[in-house]
Amino acid sequence: MNKTEKKHEVTQNACKLCTPLGACLALKGIKGAITLLHGSQGCSTYIRRYMISHFREPIDIASSNFSEDTAIFGGNSNLKTALTNIIKQYNPEVIGIPTTCLSETIGDDVNMIIKEYISENEDENLPEFITVSTPSYKGTHIDGFHETVRSVVSAVSGHPGEKSVNNSRINIFPGMVSAEDIRHLKEIISDFGLDYIMLPDYSETLDGQLWTDYKNIPEGGTSIDKIREMDSSAASVEFGKSLDGTESASRILSERSAVNTFNTGLPIGINETDKFMNILSEISGRGIPEKYLSERGRLIDAYADAHKYIFGVKAALYGEEDLVIGLASFLSEIGIIPVLCASGGNSGRFSEILFKAVPDLSPDETSVYSDADFSDIEEQIKFLKPDLIIGNSKGYSISRSTDIPLIRTGFPIHDRIGGQRILHLGYRGAQQLFDKAVNSVIEKRQDSSPVGYSYM
Ligand code: SF4
């Protein structure tokens, strides 16, 4: 069975988050940046609440604070007042300004307001302004995330022909991965002897150390000066097959400055990590470092050791399209059948990309849902009866009601500590996901066994 259409006219418990939330997350990966949401106070409160409960870090998101008057006459004056207050209070290097449903609906021209603000304050030392259009009735958090990265690259980088190419540096667009994933990517790239510009990099801003003194803006992130250098890197590596062929940030760079682009899937599992390692090998001219060959070898050994416990096990997956595709690729190489692949996203290409990226999957065995909500997902899980559910915390109530273990991945993880430190990528990430998957199956069998065995 392969379904791609929704059954319900009305979304019931969406399997997606608000579009500016993705923008706020991406902006946390830029050094010295503060986000100003152009809209009502509630939008920034909701997004802060969501991000804080996953990352467990203080998160400031300003708002232009729409009221009834602003909703009718426009938010020009509120936005300018907010900019002045933020500059005074935070002294940021960058102000990112995503829009919200309300400001998009009334049609505020944010770019024009910013131009006016700059000309009215030309004697001031102003920060960089990044505007991004993120109406939440169009797209999901992942669209807001990618749109922001695109906007940053469009606004900041690009002086083609002015610089010589740095052959030992790459640009990396990791997509919406965990803070731990970003740290691991940096380690891998450095081990190939390459320098990098990561966009975004929220590995420190959203998973930092304990402060003794309050900081207005947490340390970390990629600086605007670095982003300006992206057009002279040797190549760009962009994760996410859903971005291939689209006007993505790396495509913008390659069109503007001829930086060669490698688009590849999220490196989850051996197959996709091999592809990433080979790309780094090609760019750096070096072989895969021994450290990663050892990790790969141990992972294959673990696959062999646990094969008898998980072969033929069925799993239901949900999340952003690229995360689900990466997880499905990993599961199919370890013998778990992804019987349900669901996403709240609706690129129109999910099913096509999934079956192309994971040729071992068959539409007869795997149901695919785009634009899914948790009502669709619950219905399918009750019908398909998988042994495992893999996704974010929002699937917990389905896991509880069906008594099927939930392996938490992606964002948001609201009911556990350490969501920001879940490692999904590389051989090391696959090892951790693999151990979790196998042990969840073993634990479920052990707990439901009438015999209290302690050895297997
Ligand atoms: S109104 Fe729109 S932008 Fe604001 S929180 Fe709701 S979905 Fe997000």
Short mmCIF file of N, CA and C in Angstrom, two decimals, residues 313-318 336-337 339-340 377-408 415-416 436-437 439-445 447-448:
data_model
loop_
_atom_site.label_atom_id
_atom_site.label_comp_id
_atom_site.label_asym_id
_atom_site.label_seq_id
_atom_site.Cartn_x
_atom_site.Cartn_y
_atom_site.Cartn_z
N VAL A 313 11.91 -6.94 11.52
CA VAL A 313 11.15 -6.06 12.42
C VAL A 313 10.57 -4.91 11.58
N LYS A 314 9.37 -4.43 11.99
CA LYS A 314 8.72 -3.36 11.22
C LYS A 314 8.76 -2.03 12.01
N ALA A 315 8.97 -0.95 11.31
CA ALA A 315 9.03 0.35 11.99
C ALA A 315 8.17 1.39 11.26
N ALA A 316 7.61 2.31 12.05
CA ALA A 316 6.89 3.47 11.49
C ALA A 316 7.74 4.71 11.73
N LEU A 317 7.96 5.49 10.69
CA LEU A 317 8.81 6.69 10.78
C LEU A 317 8.00 7.94 10.47
N TYR A 318 8.33 9.03 11.15
CA TYR A 318 7.72 10.31 10.78
C TYR A 318 8.71 11.43 11.11
N ILE A 336 15.47 -3.83 9.05
CA ILE A 336 14.17 -3.38 9.58
C ILE A 336 13.36 -2.82 8.42
N ILE A 337 12.09 -3.19 8.35
CA ILE A 337 11.24 -2.72 7.23
C ILE A 337 10.50 -1.45 7.66
N VAL A 339 7.63 0.31 7.44
CA VAL A 339 6.30 0.07 6.85
C VAL A 339 5.51 1.37 6.67
N LEU A 340 5.92 2.41 7.42
CA LEU A 340 5.26 3.70 7.26
C LEU A 340 6.31 4.81 7.26
N ILE A 377 -1.21 9.29 11.09
CA ILE A 377 -0.11 8.41 11.50
C ILE A 377 -0.63 7.35 12.49
N GLU A 378 -1.49 7.78 13.43
CA GLU A 378 -2.02 6.83 14.41
C GLU A 378 -2.87 5.75 13.71
N GLU A 379 -3.68 6.22 12.78
CA GLU A 379 -4.54 5.28 12.04
C GLU A 379 -3.69 4.21 11.33
N GLN A 380 -2.63 4.69 10.68
CA GLN A 380 -1.75 3.77 9.95
C GLN A 380 -0.99 2.84 10.89
N ILE A 381 -0.56 3.38 12.02
CA ILE A 381 0.19 2.55 12.97
C ILE A 381 -0.72 1.45 13.52
N LYS A 382 -1.98 1.79 13.79
CA LYS A 382 -2.91 0.77 14.30
C LYS A 382 -3.17 -0.29 13.24
N PHE A 383 -3.15 0.11 11.98
CA PHE A 383 -3.41 -0.82 10.89
C PHE A 383 -2.17 -1.67 10.59
N LEU A 384 -1.00 -1.03 10.55
CA LEU A 384 0.22 -1.73 10.11
C LEU A 384 0.92 -2.49 11.23
N LYS A 385 0.60 -2.13 12.48
CA LYS A 385 1.16 -2.78 13.66
C LYS A 385 2.69 -2.94 13.61
N PRO A 386 3.41 -1.84 13.53
CA PRO A 386 4.88 -1.94 13.54
C PRO A 386 5.39 -2.34 14.93
N ASP A 387 6.66 -2.75 14.99
CA ASP A 387 7.28 -3.10 16.28
C ASP A 387 7.93 -1.88 16.92
N LEU A 388 8.24 -0.89 16.10
CA LEU A 388 8.91 0.31 16.60
C LEU A 388 8.30 1.56 15.96
N ILE A 389 8.32 2.64 16.72
CA ILE A 389 7.97 3.94 16.15
C ILE A 389 9.23 4.81 16.27
N ILE A 390 9.58 5.50 15.21
CA ILE A 390 10.78 6.34 15.25
C ILE A 390 10.41 7.75 14.81
N GLY A 391 10.62 8.69 15.73
CA GLY A 391 10.27 10.08 15.42
C GLY A 391 10.44 10.95 16.65
N ASN A 392 9.92 12.15 16.59
CA ASN A 392 10.09 13.08 17.72
C ASN A 392 9.07 12.79 18.83
N SER A 393 9.14 13.59 19.89
CA SER A 393 8.31 13.35 21.08
C SER A 393 6.82 13.45 20.82
N LYS A 394 6.44 14.10 19.73
CA LYS A 394 5.02 14.31 19.50
C LYS A 394 4.28 13.01 19.18
N GLY A 395 5.02 11.94 18.97
CA GLY A 395 4.37 10.64 18.75
C GLY A 395 4.20 9.84 20.03
N TYR A 396 4.55 10.45 21.17
CA TYR A 396 4.52 9.66 22.42
C TYR A 396 3.13 9.13 22.75
N SER A 397 2.09 9.93 22.53
CA SER A 397 0.75 9.45 22.91
C SER A 397 0.35 8.24 22.06
N ILE A 398 0.81 8.19 20.81
CA ILE A 398 0.51 7.01 19.98
C ILE A 398 1.28 5.81 20.52
N SER A 399 2.53 6.04 20.88
CA SER A 399 3.35 4.97 21.45
C SER A 399 2.70 4.42 22.73
N ARG A 400 2.20 5.32 23.54
CA ARG A 400 1.59 4.92 24.82
C ARG A 400 0.29 4.15 24.58
N SER A 401 -0.53 4.64 23.66
CA SER A 401 -1.83 3.98 23.47
C SER A 401 -1.69 2.64 22.73
N THR A 402 -0.64 2.50 21.93
CA THR A 402 -0.48 1.23 21.18
C THR A 402 0.53 0.29 21.84
N ASP A 403 1.22 0.80 22.87
CA ASP A 403 2.25 0.02 23.56
C ASP A 403 3.39 -0.40 22.61
N ILE A 404 3.72 0.50 21.69
CA ILE A 404 4.84 0.25 20.77
C ILE A 404 5.96 1.21 21.15
N PRO A 405 7.20 0.70 21.35
CA PRO A 405 8.28 1.60 21.79
C PRO A 405 8.54 2.73 20.81
N LEU A 406 8.82 3.91 21.37
CA LEU A 406 9.17 5.09 20.56
C LEU A 406 10.66 5.37 20.70
N ILE A 407 11.36 5.40 19.58
CA ILE A 407 12.77 5.83 19.59
C ILE A 407 12.79 7.29 19.19
N ARG A 408 13.24 8.12 20.10
CA ARG A 408 13.17 9.56 19.87
C ARG A 408 14.32 10.04 18.98
N ASP A 415 10.06 15.46 26.07
CA ASP A 415 9.81 14.62 27.25
C ASP A 415 11.04 13.81 27.66
N ARG A 416 12.19 14.24 27.22
CA ARG A 416 13.44 13.63 27.63
C ARG A 416 14.50 14.73 27.71
N LYS A 436 20.14 1.57 20.02
CA LYS A 436 18.83 1.95 20.58
C LYS A 436 17.72 1.10 19.96
N ALA A 437 17.76 0.94 18.65
CA ALA A 437 16.70 0.19 17.94
C ALA A 437 16.70 -1.26 18.40
N ASN A 439 18.01 -2.62 21.13
CA ASN A 439 17.67 -2.78 22.54
C ASN A 439 16.19 -2.49 22.82
N SER A 440 15.59 -1.61 22.03
CA SER A 440 14.15 -1.37 22.21
C SER A 440 13.36 -2.62 21.85
N VAL A 441 13.77 -3.32 20.79
CA VAL A 441 13.09 -4.56 20.40
C VAL A 441 13.29 -5.62 21.48
N ILE A 442 14.54 -5.74 21.94
CA ILE A 442 14.84 -6.76 22.96
C ILE A 442 14.08 -6.46 24.25
N GLU A 443 14.07 -5.20 24.66
CA GLU A 443 13.40 -4.80 25.91
C GLU A 443 11.91 -5.11 25.86
N LYS A 444 11.29 -4.81 24.72
CA LYS A 444 9.85 -5.05 24.58
C LYS A 444 9.57 -6.56 24.71
N ARG A 445 10.40 -7.38 24.04
CA ARG A 445 10.19 -8.84 24.13
C ARG A 445 10.42 -9.34 25.55
N ASP A 447 10.18 -7.60 28.38
CA ASP A 447 9.14 -7.12 29.30
C ASP A 447 7.84 -7.87 29.12
N SER A 448 7.55 -8.31 27.89
CA SER A 448 6.27 -9.00 27.69
C SER A 448 6.40 -10.52 27.79
#
